[in-house]
Coordinates of C-alpha atoms in Angstrom, one line a residue:
Chain A
M1 CA -8.6 8.7 38.4
R2 CA -12.1 9.5 37.3
R3 CA -10.9 9.0 33.8
I4 CA -9.6 5.5 34.5
L5 CA -12.9 4.5 36.1
L6 CA -14.8 5.8 33.1
V7 CA -12.6 3.7 30.9
L8 CA -13.3 0.6 33.0
A9 CA -16.9 1.4 32.9
A10 CA -16.8 1.6 29.1
A11 CA -14.9 -1.7 29.0
A12 CA -17.5 -3.3 31.2
A13 CA -20.2 -1.9 28.9
V14 CA -18.5 -3.6 25.9
V15 CA -18.4 -6.9 27.7
V16 CA -22.0 -6.7 28.6
A17 CA -23.0 -5.6 25.2
V18 CA -21.2 -8.5 23.4
A19 CA -21.6 -11.3 26.0
G20 CA -25.4 -11.4 25.7
A21 CA -26.2 -12.9 22.4
E22 CA -24.8 -13.1 19.0
P23 CA -27.1 -10.7 17.3
V24 CA -25.8 -7.9 19.5
L25 CA -22.5 -8.1 17.6
R26 CA -22.4 -5.7 14.7
Q27 CA -21.0 -7.3 11.6
V28 CA -18.9 -4.8 9.6
T29 CA -21.0 -5.4 6.5
D30 CA -24.4 -4.9 8.1
V31 CA -24.4 -1.1 7.9
P32 CA -26.2 0.6 5.0
T33 CA -23.7 2.2 2.7
A34 CA -25.6 5.2 1.4
V35 CA -25.6 6.9 4.8
S36 CA -24.1 10.3 4.9
W37 CA -21.2 10.1 7.4
G38 CA -20.7 13.7 7.9
V39 CA -17.3 13.7 6.2
S40 CA -16.5 16.8 4.3
D41 CA -15.2 16.5 0.7
A42 CA -11.8 18.0 1.8
D43 CA -11.5 15.6 4.7
A44 CA -12.6 12.7 2.6
L45 CA -9.9 13.5 0.1
F46 CA -7.1 14.0 2.6
C47 CA -8.2 11.1 4.8
D48 CA -8.3 8.7 1.8
S49 CA -4.8 9.7 1.0
W50 CA -3.7 9.3 4.6
R51 CA -5.3 5.9 4.7
L52 CA -3.4 4.9 1.5
S53 CA -0.2 6.1 3.1
V54 CA -0.8 3.8 6.0
E55 CA -1.5 0.9 3.8
T56 CA 1.6 1.4 1.7
A57 CA 3.7 2.0 4.9
N58 CA 4.6 5.6 3.7
A59 CA 3.2 6.9 6.9
G60 CA 5.9 5.0 8.9
P61 CA 5.2 4.5 12.6
W62 CA 2.1 6.4 13.8
R63 CA 0.2 6.7 17.0
T64 CA -3.2 8.2 16.3
V65 CA -5.5 8.8 13.4
P66 CA -5.3 12.4 12.4
A67 CA -8.1 14.3 14.2
R68 CA -9.9 15.3 11.0
C69 CA -10.0 11.7 9.9
G70 CA -12.0 10.1 12.7
A71 CA -15.3 10.2 10.9
S72 CA -13.7 9.1 7.7
V73 CA -12.1 6.0 9.3
R74 CA -15.4 5.2 10.9
A75 CA -17.2 5.5 7.5
Y76 CA -14.5 3.3 6.0
M77 CA -14.7 0.6 8.6
E78 CA -18.5 0.5 9.0
G79 CA -19.3 1.0 5.3
E80 CA -18.6 -1.4 2.4
R81 CA -15.1 -0.3 1.6
Y82 CA -13.4 -2.2 4.4
A83 CA -15.2 -5.3 3.4
S84 CA -14.4 -4.8 -0.3
D85 CA -10.7 -4.1 0.3
S86 CA -10.5 -7.2 2.4
A87 CA -12.3 -9.3 -0.1
V88 CA -10.0 -8.2 -3.0
A89 CA -7.0 -9.0 -0.8
A90 CA -8.4 -12.5 -0.1
A91 CA -9.2 -13.1 -3.8
E92 CA -5.6 -12.2 -4.8
S93 CA -4.3 -14.4 -2.0
L94 CA -6.3 -17.4 -3.3
A95 CA -5.4 -16.8 -6.9
F96 CA -1.7 -16.9 -6.0
A97 CA -2.1 -19.8 -3.7
A98 CA -3.8 -22.0 -6.3
Q99 CA -1.2 -21.1 -8.9
A100 CA 1.7 -21.7 -6.6
L101 CA 0.4 -25.0 -5.4
A102 CA -0.2 -26.1 -9.0
S103 CA 3.3 -25.3 -10.0
G104 CA 4.7 -27.3 -7.1
E105 CA 6.3 -24.3 -5.4
G106 CA 5.1 -25.5 -2.0
G107 CA 6.9 -28.8 -1.9
A108 CA 5.8 -31.4 0.6
M109 CA 4.7 -28.9 3.3
P110 CA 3.1 -25.8 1.8
A111 CA 2.1 -23.4 4.5
W112 CA 0.1 -20.2 4.9
V113 CA 0.6 -17.9 7.9
F114 CA -2.2 -15.8 9.3
D115 CA -2.2 -13.1 11.9
V116 CA -5.3 -13.1 14.2
D117 CA -6.5 -9.6 15.1
E118 CA -7.9 -7.7 12.1
T119 CA -6.9 -10.6 9.9
L120 CA -8.8 -13.7 10.9
L121 CA -10.9 -11.9 13.6
S122 CA -12.4 -8.5 13.4
N123 CA -12.4 -6.4 16.5
A124 CA -14.7 -3.9 14.8
P125 CA -17.4 -4.5 17.4
Y126 CA -15.0 -3.4 20.1
Y127 CA -13.9 -0.3 18.3
A128 CA -17.5 0.5 17.4
V129 CA -18.5 0.6 21.1
S130 CA -15.3 1.9 22.7
G131 CA -14.2 4.3 20.1
W132 CA -15.6 5.1 16.7
G133 CA -19.3 5.1 17.7
P134 CA -19.4 8.7 18.9
T135 CA -19.7 11.4 16.3
Q136 CA -17.5 14.4 16.6
T137 CA -20.1 16.3 18.6
S138 CA -20.9 13.5 21.1
A139 CA -19.7 13.7 24.7
T140 CA -16.9 11.2 25.1
P141 CA -15.5 12.0 28.5
Y142 CA -13.1 9.1 28.6
L143 CA -11.3 10.1 25.4
S144 CA -7.9 11.7 25.9
A145 CA -5.2 12.7 23.6
Q146 CA -2.8 13.5 26.4
N147 CA -1.6 10.1 27.4
S148 CA 2.0 10.7 28.4
Q149 CA 2.3 7.1 29.4
Y150 CA 2.4 5.9 25.8
P151 CA 3.4 3.3 25.3
S152 CA 2.3 2.1 28.6
P153 CA 4.6 -0.3 30.6
A154 CA 2.0 -3.0 30.0
I155 CA 2.1 -2.5 26.3
R156 CA 5.8 -2.3 26.2
S157 CA 6.0 -5.5 28.1
H158 CA 4.2 -7.0 25.1
G159 CA 7.0 -5.6 23.0
E160 CA 4.5 -3.9 20.8
A161 CA 3.7 -0.3 20.3
I162 CA 0.0 -0.4 19.7
S163 CA -2.0 2.8 19.2
S164 CA -5.6 3.1 18.6
F165 CA -7.6 5.3 16.4
L166 CA -10.6 6.9 18.0
A167 CA -13.1 9.0 16.3
T168 CA -13.1 12.2 18.3
G169 CA -10.2 12.4 20.5
L170 CA -7.1 10.6 19.1
Q171 CA -7.5 8.2 22.0
E172 CA -4.6 5.8 22.5
F173 CA -4.8 2.2 23.1
N174 CA -6.5 1.0 26.3
E175 CA -5.1 -2.4 27.1
T176 CA -7.4 -3.2 30.0
S177 CA -10.5 -2.8 28.0
F178 CA -9.1 -4.6 25.0
D179 CA -8.0 -7.6 27.1
A180 CA -11.5 -7.7 28.5
W181 CA -12.8 -7.8 25.0
V182 CA -10.4 -10.6 24.1
D183 CA -11.5 -12.7 27.1
V184 CA -15.1 -12.5 25.9
A185 CA -14.0 -14.4 22.8
K186 CA -16.8 -13.2 20.6
A187 CA -15.0 -11.3 17.9
P188 CA -16.5 -12.3 14.5
A189 CA -14.5 -13.5 11.6
L190 CA -13.5 -11.1 8.9
P191 CA -15.8 -12.8 6.4
S192 CA -13.4 -12.8 3.4
S193 CA -10.6 -14.2 5.6
L194 CA -12.8 -17.1 6.7
K195 CA -13.6 -17.9 3.2
L196 CA -9.9 -17.8 2.2
Y197 CA -9.0 -19.9 5.2
N198 CA -11.4 -22.6 4.2
E199 CA -10.3 -22.6 0.6
L200 CA -6.6 -22.8 1.6
Q201 CA -7.4 -25.7 3.8
G202 CA -9.2 -27.4 1.0
L203 CA -6.2 -26.9 -1.2
G204 CA -4.0 -28.7 1.3
F205 CA -2.2 -25.8 2.9
H206 CA -0.8 -26.1 6.4
I207 CA -2.4 -23.3 8.3
I208 CA -0.2 -21.6 10.9
L209 CA -1.6 -18.8 13.1
L210 CA 1.0 -16.3 14.4
T211 CA -0.3 -13.6 16.7
G212 CA 1.1 -10.9 19.0
R213 CA -1.4 -12.0 21.7
S214 CA 0.1 -13.5 24.8
E215 CA 0.3 -17.2 25.7
L216 CA -2.0 -16.3 28.6
Q217 CA -4.7 -15.6 26.0
R218 CA -4.5 -19.0 24.3
N219 CA -7.7 -20.3 25.6
A220 CA -9.7 -17.2 24.8
T221 CA -8.1 -17.0 21.4
E222 CA -8.9 -20.7 20.6
D223 CA -12.5 -20.2 21.8
N224 CA -12.9 -17.1 19.8
L225 CA -11.5 -18.7 16.6
L226 CA -13.9 -21.6 17.0
F227 CA -16.8 -19.2 17.7
A228 CA -15.9 -17.3 14.5
G229 CA -15.9 -20.5 12.4
Y230 CA -12.2 -21.4 12.2
N231 CA -12.4 -25.1 12.8
S232 CA -8.8 -26.3 12.8
W233 CA -5.3 -25.2 12.4
E234 CA -1.8 -26.7 12.4
K235 CA -0.3 -24.4 15.0
L236 CA -1.4 -21.4 17.0
I237 CA 1.7 -19.4 18.0
L238 CA 1.5 -16.8 20.8
R239 CA 4.0 -14.6 22.5
Q240 CA 5.9 -16.4 25.3
I241 CA 7.6 -14.9 28.3
S242 CA 10.9 -15.0 26.3
D243 CA 9.3 -12.8 23.6
I244 CA 8.8 -9.9 25.9
G245 CA 10.5 -6.8 24.6
K246 CA 10.8 -8.0 21.1
T247 CA 9.2 -6.0 18.3
A248 CA 6.5 -7.7 16.3
V249 CA 8.9 -7.9 13.3
Q250 CA 11.6 -9.6 15.4
Y251 CA 9.2 -12.0 17.1
K252 CA 7.3 -13.0 14.0
S253 CA 10.4 -13.3 11.8
E254 CA 12.0 -15.7 14.3
R255 CA 8.9 -17.8 14.3
R256 CA 8.8 -17.9 10.5
A257 CA 12.4 -19.0 10.5
A258 CA 11.5 -21.8 13.0
M259 CA 8.7 -22.9 10.6
E260 CA 11.1 -23.1 7.7
A261 CA 13.5 -25.1 9.9
E262 CA 10.7 -27.5 10.5
G263 CA 10.2 -28.0 6.8
F264 CA 7.3 -25.7 6.1
K265 CA 7.4 -23.7 2.9
I266 CA 5.7 -20.5 3.7
L267 CA 4.1 -19.6 0.4
G268 CA 1.7 -16.9 1.8
N269 CA 1.4 -14.6 4.8
S270 CA -1.7 -12.6 5.6
G271 CA -1.6 -9.7 8.1
D272 CA -3.1 -6.3 8.7
Q273 CA 0.3 -4.8 9.8
W274 CA 3.5 -4.6 7.8
S275 CA 5.2 -5.9 11.0
D276 CA 3.3 -9.2 10.3
L277 CA 4.9 -9.4 6.9
I278 CA 8.4 -7.9 6.7
G279 CA 11.6 -9.2 8.2
L280 CA 13.5 -12.3 7.1
P281 CA 12.5 -14.9 6.2
M282 CA 9.5 -13.6 4.3
A283 CA 6.8 -15.6 2.7
T284 CA 6.9 -16.0 -1.1
R285 CA 4.0 -13.6 -1.2
S286 CA 2.7 -11.3 1.6
F287 CA -0.8 -9.9 1.7
K288 CA -1.5 -6.6 3.5
L289 CA -5.0 -6.4 4.9
P290 CA -6.4 -3.0 5.5
N291 CA -6.3 -1.4 9.0
P292 CA -6.6 2.3 9.4
M293 CA -7.3 2.0 13.1
Y294 CA -3.9 1.3 14.7
F295 CA -0.3 0.6 14.0
I296 CA 2.0 -2.0 15.5
S297 CA 5.8 -1.8 14.9
Chain B
M1 CA -0.5 -3.5 -40.3
R2 CA -3.3 -0.9 -40.3
R3 CA -3.3 -1.2 -36.6
I4 CA 0.4 -0.4 -36.4
L5 CA 0.0 2.6 -38.6
L6 CA -2.8 3.9 -36.4
V7 CA -0.6 3.5 -33.4
L8 CA 2.2 5.5 -35.1
A9 CA -0.3 8.1 -36.1
A10 CA -1.5 8.4 -32.6
A11 CA 2.1 8.7 -31.4
A12 CA 2.7 11.4 -33.9
A13 CA -0.4 13.2 -32.7
V14 CA 1.0 13.1 -29.2
V15 CA 4.2 14.6 -30.3
V16 CA 2.5 17.3 -32.3
A17 CA 0.1 18.1 -29.4
V18 CA 2.8 18.5 -26.8
A19 CA 5.6 20.0 -28.9
G20 CA 3.7 23.1 -29.7
A21 CA 3.5 25.2 -26.5
E22 CA 3.4 24.6 -22.8
P23 CA -0.3 25.4 -22.3
V24 CA -1.2 22.4 -24.5
L25 CA 0.1 20.1 -21.8
R26 CA -2.6 19.1 -19.4
Q27 CA -1.6 19.3 -15.8
V28 CA -3.1 16.5 -13.8
T29 CA -4.6 19.0 -11.4
D30 CA -6.3 21.2 -14.0
V31 CA -9.4 19.1 -14.3
P32 CA -12.5 20.0 -12.4
T33 CA -13.3 17.4 -9.7
A34 CA -17.0 17.4 -9.6
V35 CA -17.3 15.9 -13.1
S36 CA -19.2 12.7 -13.3
W37 CA -16.9 10.2 -14.8
G38 CA -19.4 7.6 -15.7
V39 CA -18.1 5.1 -13.1
S40 CA -20.8 3.0 -11.5
D41 CA -20.9 2.6 -7.8
A42 CA -20.1 -1.1 -8.0
D43 CA -17.2 -0.4 -10.4
A44 CA -15.9 2.4 -8.2
L45 CA -16.0 0.2 -5.1
F46 CA -14.2 -2.7 -6.8
C47 CA -11.7 -0.5 -8.7
D48 CA -10.7 1.4 -5.5
S49 CA -10.0 -1.9 -3.9
W50 CA -8.1 -3.1 -6.9
R51 CA -6.1 0.1 -6.9
L52 CA -5.3 -0.3 -3.2
S53 CA -4.2 -3.9 -3.9
V54 CA -1.8 -2.5 -6.6
E55 CA -0.4 0.1 -4.2
T56 CA 0.2 -2.5 -1.4
A57 CA 1.7 -5.0 -3.9
N58 CA -1.1 -7.5 -3.0
A59 CA -1.9 -7.6 -6.7
G60 CA 1.6 -9.0 -7.5
P61 CA 2.7 -8.7 -11.1
W62 CA 0.0 -7.5 -13.4
R63 CA -0.3 -6.7 -17.1
T64 CA -3.4 -4.7 -17.6
V65 CA -6.0 -2.7 -15.7
P66 CA -9.1 -4.8 -15.2
A67 CA -11.5 -3.9 -18.1
R68 CA -14.2 -2.6 -15.7
C69 CA -11.6 -0.2 -14.1
G70 CA -10.6 1.8 -17.2
A71 CA -12.9 4.7 -16.4
S72 CA -12.1 4.5 -12.8
V73 CA -8.4 4.8 -13.3
R74 CA -8.9 7.7 -15.6
A75 CA -11.1 9.4 -13.0
Y76 CA -8.4 8.8 -10.4
M77 CA -5.6 10.1 -12.6
E78 CA -7.4 13.1 -14.0
G79 CA -9.2 14.1 -10.8
E80 CA -7.8 15.4 -7.6
R81 CA -7.1 12.0 -5.9
Y82 CA -3.8 11.3 -7.7
A83 CA -2.6 14.7 -6.8
S84 CA -3.7 14.3 -3.2
D85 CA -2.2 10.9 -2.8
S86 CA 1.1 12.1 -4.3
A87 CA 1.1 15.2 -2.0
V88 CA 0.6 13.2 1.1
A89 CA 3.4 10.8 0.1
A90 CA 5.6 13.9 -0.4
A91 CA 4.6 15.4 2.9
E92 CA 5.5 12.2 4.7
S93 CA 8.8 12.0 2.9
L94 CA 9.7 15.5 3.9
A95 CA 8.7 15.0 7.6
F96 CA 10.9 11.9 7.7
A97 CA 13.8 13.6 5.9
A98 CA 13.9 16.6 8.2
Q99 CA 13.7 14.4 11.3
A100 CA 16.4 12.0 10.1
L101 CA 18.7 14.8 9.2
A102 CA 18.2 16.5 12.5
S103 CA 19.0 13.3 14.3
G104 CA 22.3 12.9 12.4
E105 CA 21.2 9.6 10.7
G106 CA 22.5 10.8 7.4
G107 CA 26.1 11.1 8.3
A108 CA 28.4 13.1 6.0
M109 CA 26.6 12.2 2.8
P110 CA 22.8 11.9 3.3
A111 CA 21.2 10.9 0.0
W112 CA 17.8 10.6 -1.4
V113 CA 17.0 8.5 -4.5
F114 CA 14.3 9.4 -6.9
D115 CA 12.9 7.4 -9.8
V116 CA 12.0 9.5 -12.9
D117 CA 8.8 8.4 -14.7
E118 CA 5.6 8.8 -12.6
T119 CA 7.9 10.0 -9.8
L120 CA 9.6 13.2 -10.8
L121 CA 8.0 13.5 -14.2
S122 CA 4.4 12.8 -15.0
N123 CA 3.6 11.1 -18.2
A124 CA -0.1 11.8 -17.7
P125 CA -0.3 13.9 -20.9
Y126 CA 1.0 10.9 -22.9
Y127 CA -1.6 8.5 -21.4
A128 CA -4.3 11.1 -21.7
V129 CA -3.8 11.3 -25.4
S130 CA -2.8 7.8 -26.2
G131 CA -5.0 5.9 -23.8
W132 CA -7.3 7.2 -21.2
G133 CA -8.8 10.0 -23.1
P134 CA -11.4 7.9 -24.9
T135 CA -14.5 7.1 -23.0
Q136 CA -15.8 3.6 -23.2
T137 CA -18.0 4.4 -26.1
S138 CA -15.5 6.2 -28.2
A139 CA -13.9 4.6 -31.2
T140 CA -10.4 3.6 -30.4
P141 CA -9.4 1.4 -33.3
Y142 CA -5.8 1.0 -32.3
L143 CA -6.6 -0.6 -28.9
S144 CA -6.0 -4.3 -28.7
A145 CA -6.1 -6.7 -25.8
Q146 CA -4.7 -9.5 -27.9
N147 CA -1.0 -8.8 -28.0
S148 CA 0.6 -12.2 -27.9
Q149 CA 4.0 -10.5 -28.2
Y150 CA 3.9 -9.4 -24.6
P151 CA 6.5 -8.6 -23.4
S152 CA 7.8 -7.5 -26.7
P153 CA 11.4 -8.3 -27.5
A154 CA 12.2 -4.6 -27.3
I155 CA 10.7 -4.3 -23.8
R156 CA 12.5 -7.4 -22.7
S157 CA 15.7 -5.9 -23.9
H158 CA 15.1 -3.2 -21.4
G159 CA 14.9 -5.9 -18.9
E160 CA 11.5 -4.6 -17.7
A161 CA 8.0 -5.9 -18.1
I162 CA 6.0 -2.8 -18.6
S163 CA 2.3 -3.0 -19.2
S164 CA 0.1 -0.1 -19.7
F165 CA -3.4 0.6 -18.6
L166 CA -5.7 1.9 -21.3
A167 CA -9.2 3.0 -20.7
T168 CA -11.2 0.9 -23.0
G169 CA -9.2 -2.0 -24.3
L170 CA -6.6 -3.2 -21.9
Q171 CA -4.0 -2.0 -24.3
E172 CA -0.5 -3.1 -23.6
F173 CA 2.5 -0.9 -23.6
N174 CA 3.6 0.6 -26.9
E175 CA 7.3 1.3 -26.7
T176 CA 7.5 3.1 -30.0
S177 CA 5.1 5.8 -29.1
F178 CA 6.3 6.1 -25.6
D179 CA 9.9 6.5 -26.7
A180 CA 8.7 9.2 -29.1
W181 CA 7.1 10.9 -26.1
V182 CA 10.3 10.7 -24.1
D183 CA 12.2 12.3 -26.9
V184 CA 9.9 15.3 -26.9
A185 CA 11.1 15.9 -23.4
K186 CA 8.0 17.9 -22.3
A187 CA 6.6 15.8 -19.5
P188 CA 5.6 18.0 -16.7
A189 CA 6.8 17.6 -13.1
L190 CA 4.6 15.8 -10.6
P191 CA 4.0 19.0 -8.6
S192 CA 4.4 17.5 -5.1
S193 CA 7.6 15.7 -6.2
L194 CA 9.1 19.0 -7.4
K195 CA 8.3 20.7 -4.2
L196 CA 9.8 17.8 -2.2
Y197 CA 12.9 17.7 -4.4
N198 CA 13.6 21.4 -3.8
E199 CA 13.0 21.1 0.0
L200 CA 15.4 18.1 0.2
Q201 CA 18.0 20.0 -1.7
G202 CA 17.5 22.9 0.6
L203 CA 18.1 20.6 3.6
G204 CA 21.4 19.4 2.1
F205 CA 20.5 16.0 0.7
H206 CA 22.5 14.5 -2.2
I207 CA 19.9 13.9 -4.9
I208 CA 20.4 10.8 -7.0
L209 CA 18.1 9.9 -9.9
L210 CA 17.9 6.3 -10.7
T211 CA 15.7 5.4 -13.7
G212 CA 14.9 2.4 -15.9
R213 CA 15.3 4.6 -19.0
S214 CA 18.2 3.8 -21.3
E215 CA 21.5 5.6 -21.4
L216 CA 20.5 6.5 -25.0
Q217 CA 17.7 8.6 -23.5
R218 CA 20.1 10.7 -21.3
N219 CA 19.9 13.9 -23.2
A220 CA 16.2 13.8 -23.6
T221 CA 15.8 12.9 -19.9
E222 CA 18.1 15.8 -18.8
D223 CA 16.2 18.2 -21.1
N224 CA 12.9 17.1 -19.7
L225 CA 14.0 17.4 -16.1
L226 CA 15.2 20.9 -16.7
F227 CA 12.0 21.7 -18.6
A228 CA 10.0 20.5 -15.6
G229 CA 11.9 22.6 -13.2
Y230 CA 14.5 20.2 -11.7
N231 CA 17.5 22.4 -11.8
S232 CA 20.3 20.1 -10.6
W233 CA 21.2 16.7 -9.3
E234 CA 24.2 14.8 -8.0
K235 CA 23.9 11.8 -10.4
L236 CA 21.5 10.7 -13.1
I237 CA 21.8 6.9 -13.5
L238 CA 20.3 5.2 -16.5
R239 CA 20.5 1.6 -17.8
Q240 CA 23.7 0.7 -19.5
I241 CA 24.2 -2.0 -22.1
S242 CA 25.4 -4.3 -19.3
D243 CA 22.0 -3.9 -17.5
I244 CA 20.1 -5.5 -20.4
G245 CA 18.1 -8.4 -19.1
K246 CA 18.1 -7.4 -15.5
T247 CA 14.9 -6.8 -13.6
A248 CA 14.4 -3.4 -12.2
V249 CA 14.8 -4.8 -8.7
Q250 CA 18.2 -6.2 -9.6
Y251 CA 19.4 -3.2 -11.6
K252 CA 18.3 -0.7 -9.0
S253 CA 19.5 -2.7 -6.0
E254 CA 23.0 -3.0 -7.6
R255 CA 23.1 0.8 -8.1
R256 CA 22.0 1.5 -4.5
A257 CA 24.8 -0.8 -3.3
A258 CA 27.3 1.1 -5.4
M259 CA 26.0 4.4 -3.9
E260 CA 26.6 3.0 -0.4
A261 CA 30.0 1.9 -1.4
E262 CA 30.7 5.5 -2.5
G263 CA 29.8 6.7 1.0
F264 CA 26.2 7.9 0.5
K265 CA 23.8 7.1 3.2
I266 CA 20.5 6.5 1.4
L267 CA 17.9 7.8 3.9
G268 CA 15.0 8.0 1.5
N269 CA 13.9 6.5 -1.8
S270 CA 10.8 7.6 -3.8
G271 CA 9.3 5.6 -6.6
D272 CA 6.0 4.7 -8.1
Q273 CA 6.9 1.0 -8.4
W274 CA 7.7 -1.5 -5.7
S275 CA 10.6 -2.5 -7.9
D276 CA 12.1 0.9 -7.3
L277 CA 12.1 0.3 -3.6
I278 CA 12.6 -3.3 -2.7
G279 CA 15.8 -5.4 -2.9
L280 CA 18.9 -5.0 -0.8
P281 CA 20.3 -2.6 0.2
M282 CA 17.1 -0.6 0.8
A283 CA 16.8 3.0 1.9
T284 CA 16.1 3.7 5.5
R285 CA 12.6 4.7 4.4
S286 CA 11.0 4.0 1.1
F287 CA 8.0 6.0 -0.3
K288 CA 5.6 4.4 -2.7
L289 CA 4.0 6.9 -5.1
P290 CA 0.7 6.0 -6.7
N291 CA 0.5 4.4 -10.1
P292 CA -2.5 2.5 -11.2
M293 CA -1.5 2.6 -14.9
Y294 CA 1.3 0.1 -15.3
F295 CA 3.5 -2.4 -13.5
I296 CA 7.2 -2.9 -13.7
S297 CA 8.8 -6.0 -12.1

């Protein structure tokens, strides 16, 4: 019980920290890169390999970041590598998009699908406060690796198995505090995604947002997208009551099928989870954005 | 013409270098890791992101390593990162294999499919001599970025579009010298793959090798596999005359379908190219081994 209260207190602290003023938000690219992160060479080598295995889907379903990789994931996310990896993915997306459009592949209704969390919006400020901030020696009393309730009934009701990395304790996802963060609607854009988004709109793509967030979070999500600089979109698709219990792959594939039935040609799809991208029908090209923090099946 | 002769001379040098005695072969893990490779921070950052984009397939089809990434790819391949990334992929493969077999998923004929080049066998010694050995200031007169014959008729006849990284000059694939290297049959095992292979055999998997190499290279391939320590396999499938003109995806998918028709349950598939892994039917789980050197569609 004490543990739950501490989690709620931490969640409240996040809300207070971010609700104040924009400069409180830490942009992922703000942090100096030459800092020593306290990652040993052996851990850096292993954890880079582990991270690659996540990005290639070799790791399969996973629940927590390996304990030895907490500091490494923090260094990755707060340093310049996350920004660089995202930027290269965006550049490759744009190169393909321009070529595909020029060759007429898109037909009358060329479309691009974007996921929201860790794709258009970065929840890095949330994880920085709630999770990856503490070093391995800090006191983090609310962290627990022994959460036998995983996935919680609430998470299962979303039909997704979300697990969260946390630096010291392999903490699993806390839906209460994350939902509070979503309601604040102050997540910044992933900068390279915003740039890509604007370029694709300029090229004439129909932009469709397809997120695992609930329909109940529509207003907060729209507010947040506008806050982050996304000015317009063709559709914003969220999970309905009827989607409860579906995996992300099933839910998102069904919606892509519906888009195609409406006449959209889905040339590109950008997401930080393989479950955003796989399943039929697939986009002509899919772009995996980095995310070493959590896995959604 | 002089250029062609130099290529042949280089190929001959490879053959002489490796045909002598085993110690001449450079194992990819032999090289000290603390060496400065002359890669600038900016290049290292970009090239790591580029390499990730290759491994996630974000890069799509590509013909050459970006010019600024030659030294970085060399550092990756000759340093400890390639070995580490391969080892983590193998460990994840084994963890899945053991669990899948224990749960009875494999039925009566559980099978694992392996590609050969850069999966079971490492052609690192070939690329070290023919390509990535020279630093960016070395004279490498046979390197050329202006090969308008790409893909060459010979490569197209294999139905594959292979392009090769080379450190200084974005050199494209030279089939003559590579075939000479194959005939020598002295490519070493990728150590983590050999370990995985033996473990899977111990667990009772049917091991099927599926390679883009030609049936004409069967003897050399068998000799090389034995040389590298692979003692037995259920099948070694190579491209037949009837496979000329097929993409790797088409050729390999057809062969996986045939395996399933024979009663094999393909639980796992290991390959360094996405074209080894995608296409229907797919294995229950596919494992992408690293390869920043070349792309096969």
